[in-house]
C-alpha positions as a Markdown table, in Angstrom:
| # | Residue | x | y | z |
|---|---|---|---|---|
| 1 | Met | 32.4 | 83.1 | -20.9 |
| 2 | Gly | 30.8 | 80.1 | -20.7 |
| 3 | Gln | 27.4 | 79.1 | -21.9 |
| 4 | Lys | 24.4 | 79.0 | -19.6 |
| 5 | Asn | 23.0 | 75.5 | -19.0 |
| 6 | Lys | 19.6 | 75.7 | -20.4 |
| 7 | Lys | 17.1 | 73.8 | -17.5 |
| 8 | Thr | 13.9 | 72.4 | -18.7 |
| 9 | Gln | 11.0 | 72.5 | -16.6 |
| 10 | Met | 9.5 | 69.3 | -16.0 |
| 11 | Gln | 5.9 | 69.2 | -17.1 |
| 12 | Leu | 3.5 | 66.8 | -15.8 |
| 13 | Leu | 0.1 | 65.0 | -17.4 |
| 14 | Asp | -2.1 | 64.0 | -15.1 |
| 15 | Leu | -3.5 | 60.8 | -16.2 |
| 16 | Thr | -5.3 | 59.6 | -13.0 |
| 17 | Gly | -9.2 | 60.2 | -13.0 |
| 18 | Ser | -12.1 | 58.4 | -15.1 |
| 19 | Trp | -11.0 | 55.3 | -17.5 |
| 20 | Gln | -13.2 | 53.2 | -19.7 |
| 21 | Leu | -13.0 | 49.4 | -18.5 |
| 22 | Thr | -14.2 | 46.5 | -20.9 |
| 23 | Lys | -14.1 | 42.9 | -20.6 |
| 24 | Lys | -11.7 | 41.5 | -23.0 |
| 25 | Gly | -13.5 | 39.5 | -25.8 |
| 26 | Ser | -16.6 | 40.4 | -24.6 |
| 27 | Ala | -19.3 | 42.1 | -26.8 |
| 28 | Ser | -22.3 | 42.0 | -24.3 |
| 29 | Phe | -20.3 | 43.5 | -21.3 |
| 30 | Lys | -21.1 | 47.4 | -21.6 |
| 31 | Pro | -17.9 | 49.6 | -20.6 |
| 32 | Val | -17.9 | 51.0 | -17.5 |
| 33 | Val | -16.3 | 54.1 | -15.6 |
| 34 | Ala | -13.3 | 52.8 | -13.7 |
| 35 | His | -11.3 | 55.6 | -11.4 |
| 36 | Val | -7.5 | 55.3 | -11.4 |
| 37 | Pro | -6.0 | 54.6 | -9.2 |
| 38 | Gly | -8.5 | 52.0 | -8.6 |
| 39 | Gly | -9.3 | 48.7 | -9.7 |
| 40 | Val | -11.6 | 46.5 | -11.6 |
| 41 | His | -13.9 | 45.3 | -8.4 |
| 42 | Pro | -14.6 | 49.0 | -7.0 |
| 43 | Ala | -15.5 | 49.9 | -10.6 |
| 44 | Leu | -17.8 | 46.9 | -11.0 |
| 45 | Ile | -19.2 | 47.6 | -7.6 |
| 46 | Ala | -20.0 | 51.2 | -8.9 |
| 47 | Ala | -21.7 | 50.3 | -11.8 |
| 48 | Gly | -23.9 | 47.9 | -10.0 |
| 49 | Ile | -22.7 | 44.7 | -11.8 |
| 50 | Ile | -21.7 | 42.9 | -8.6 |
| 51 | Pro | -22.7 | 43.9 | -5.1 |
| 52 | Asp | -20.0 | 45.2 | -2.5 |
| 53 | Ile | -18.3 | 41.3 | -2.2 |
| 54 | Ser | -16.7 | 42.4 | 1.2 |
| 55 | Ser | -19.7 | 42.1 | 2.8 |
| 56 | Leu | -20.7 | 39.0 | 1.4 |
| 57 | Ser | -20.0 | 35.3 | 3.1 |
| 58 | Leu | -19.5 | 33.7 | -0.4 |
| 59 | Pro | -17.4 | 36.0 | -2.5 |
| 60 | Asp | -16.3 | 32.7 | -4.3 |
| 61 | Ser | -19.1 | 33.2 | -6.8 |
| 62 | Phe | -17.3 | 36.3 | -8.0 |
| 63 | Ser | -13.9 | 34.5 | -8.6 |
| 64 | Trp | -14.6 | 35.0 | -12.7 |
| 65 | Ile | -13.5 | 38.2 | -12.1 |
| 66 | Ser | -9.9 | 37.4 | -11.5 |
| 67 | Lys | -10.0 | 34.9 | -14.3 |
| 68 | Thr | -10.8 | 38.0 | -16.8 |
| 69 | Thr | -8.9 | 39.7 | -18.6 |
| 70 | Trp | -10.0 | 43.5 | -18.3 |
| 71 | Val | -8.7 | 46.5 | -20.6 |
| 72 | Phe | -8.9 | 49.9 | -19.1 |
| 73 | Glu | -8.5 | 53.0 | -21.7 |
| 74 | Arg | -8.3 | 56.3 | -21.5 |
| 75 | Pro | -7.9 | 59.0 | -24.4 |
| 76 | Phe | -6.0 | 62.2 | -23.5 |
| 77 | Phe | -4.6 | 65.2 | -25.1 |
| 78 | Val | -1.4 | 66.4 | -25.9 |
| 79 | Asp | -0.2 | 70.0 | -27.1 |
| 80 | Ala | 2.9 | 71.3 | -28.9 |
| 81 | Lys | 4.2 | 72.5 | -25.8 |
| 82 | Leu | 4.6 | 69.0 | -24.2 |
| 83 | Leu | 6.0 | 67.6 | -27.6 |
| 84 | Ser | 8.6 | 70.4 | -27.2 |
| 85 | His | 10.3 | 68.3 | -24.5 |
| 86 | Asp | 13.5 | 66.2 | -25.7 |
| 87 | Ile | 12.2 | 63.2 | -23.3 |
| 88 | Ile | 8.9 | 62.4 | -22.4 |
| 89 | Asp | 8.2 | 59.3 | -20.1 |
| 90 | Ile | 5.2 | 57.7 | -18.9 |
| 91 | Glu | 5.2 | 56.2 | -15.3 |
| 92 | Phe | 2.9 | 53.9 | -13.5 |
| 93 | Asp | 3.3 | 53.9 | -9.7 |
| 94 | Gly | 1.9 | 50.3 | -9.5 |
| 95 | Ile | -0.1 | 48.0 | -12.2 |
| 96 | Asp | -1.8 | 45.0 | -11.5 |
| 97 | Thr | 0.9 | 41.9 | -12.1 |
| 98 | Tyr | 0.6 | 41.1 | -15.6 |
| 99 | Ala | -0.2 | 43.8 | -18.0 |
| 100 | Glu | 0.1 | 45.0 | -21.7 |
| 101 | Val | 0.4 | 48.8 | -22.0 |
| 102 | Lys | -0.3 | 50.1 | -24.9 |
| 103 | Leu | 0.1 | 54.0 | -26.6 |
| 104 | Asn | -1.9 | 54.6 | -29.8 |
| 105 | Gly | -2.0 | 50.8 | -30.5 |
| 106 | Thr | 2.0 | 50.2 | -30.0 |
| 107 | Thr | 2.8 | 48.2 | -27.0 |
| 108 | Ile | 5.4 | 50.1 | -24.5 |
| 109 | Leu | 5.2 | 48.2 | -21.7 |
| 110 | Asn | 4.7 | 44.5 | -20.4 |
| 111 | Thr | 4.4 | 44.1 | -16.6 |
| 112 | Asp | 5.0 | 41.5 | -14.4 |
| 113 | Asn | 5.3 | 42.8 | -10.9 |
| 114 | Met | 2.4 | 45.0 | -9.2 |
| 115 | Phe | 5.0 | 46.4 | -6.4 |
| 116 | Lys | 7.1 | 47.9 | -8.9 |
| 117 | Thr | 7.2 | 51.5 | -10.5 |
| 118 | Trp | 7.2 | 51.5 | -14.4 |
| 119 | Lys | 8.3 | 53.9 | -16.8 |
| 120 | Thr | 9.4 | 54.3 | -20.4 |
| 121 | Glu | 10.1 | 56.7 | -22.9 |
| 122 | Val | 7.0 | 57.4 | -25.1 |
| 123 | Lys | 7.7 | 60.9 | -27.0 |
| 124 | Glu | 8.2 | 59.1 | -30.5 |
| 125 | Leu | 4.6 | 57.2 | -30.1 |
| 126 | Leu | 3.0 | 60.9 | -29.0 |
| 127 | Lys | 1.0 | 63.1 | -31.6 |
| 128 | Ile | -0.6 | 66.6 | -31.1 |
| 129 | Gly | -4.1 | 66.1 | -30.3 |
| 130 | Glu | -5.6 | 63.1 | -29.0 |
| 131 | Asn | -3.8 | 60.1 | -27.9 |
| 132 | Thr | -5.2 | 56.7 | -26.4 |
| 133 | Leu | -3.8 | 54.8 | -23.5 |
| 134 | Thr | -4.7 | 51.4 | -23.2 |
| 135 | Val | -3.7 | 48.8 | -20.3 |
| 136 | Glu | -4.6 | 45.3 | -20.7 |
| 137 | Ile | -4.7 | 43.5 | -17.4 |
| 138 | Ala | -4.1 | 39.6 | -17.5 |
| 139 | Pro | -5.5 | 37.2 | -14.5 |
| 140 | Ala | -2.3 | 36.8 | -12.4 |
| 141 | Thr | -2.6 | 33.1 | -12.6 |
| 142 | Pro | -3.5 | 33.2 | -16.5 |
| 143 | Thr | -3.3 | 29.1 | -16.9 |
| 144 | Asn | -4.8 | 26.1 | -14.9 |
| 145 | Asn | -1.6 | 24.3 | -15.6 |
| 146 | Pro | 0.4 | 23.7 | -12.3 |
| 147 | Asp | 3.9 | 23.8 | -14.1 |
| 148 | Glu | 2.9 | 27.2 | -15.0 |
| 149 | Ile | 1.7 | 28.3 | -12.1 |
| 150 | Lys | 4.8 | 27.1 | -10.1 |
| 151 | Lys | 6.9 | 29.5 | -12.5 |
| 152 | Ala | 4.7 | 32.6 | -11.4 |
| 153 | Arg | 7.2 | 35.5 | -9.9 |
| 154 | Tyr | 5.6 | 36.8 | -6.9 |
């Protein structure tokens, strides 16, 4: 008689919901709640930092938002049951163009395409208890250099 194949149940840890949003390099910007999936503009509108710019005739006065590096951060908890899995992946079903994703301070992804699903194995970086996921979103056009802008992959 052959040995039965052991089936592993997939376990999902949903990281959608409330994240903290900060402006990189700005001590004066107070963190706001950002809902994921979502984005910077809706979070800034909900926090009362900017008005609903879809109703304004001059949204160019808010272009600083797209020229800013934004940081989304969320703590989450991991238990022994989750860590007992052989493979633990993290998956993003769309993340703004240029981003660096860190888990507990270690870079796990660098993205350059917002229309792609990003997935990577993270088991070795997780610990029982609190873990922190950080997503740093850089401006889609991080430079004013025309040669660099032409290289952008869209």
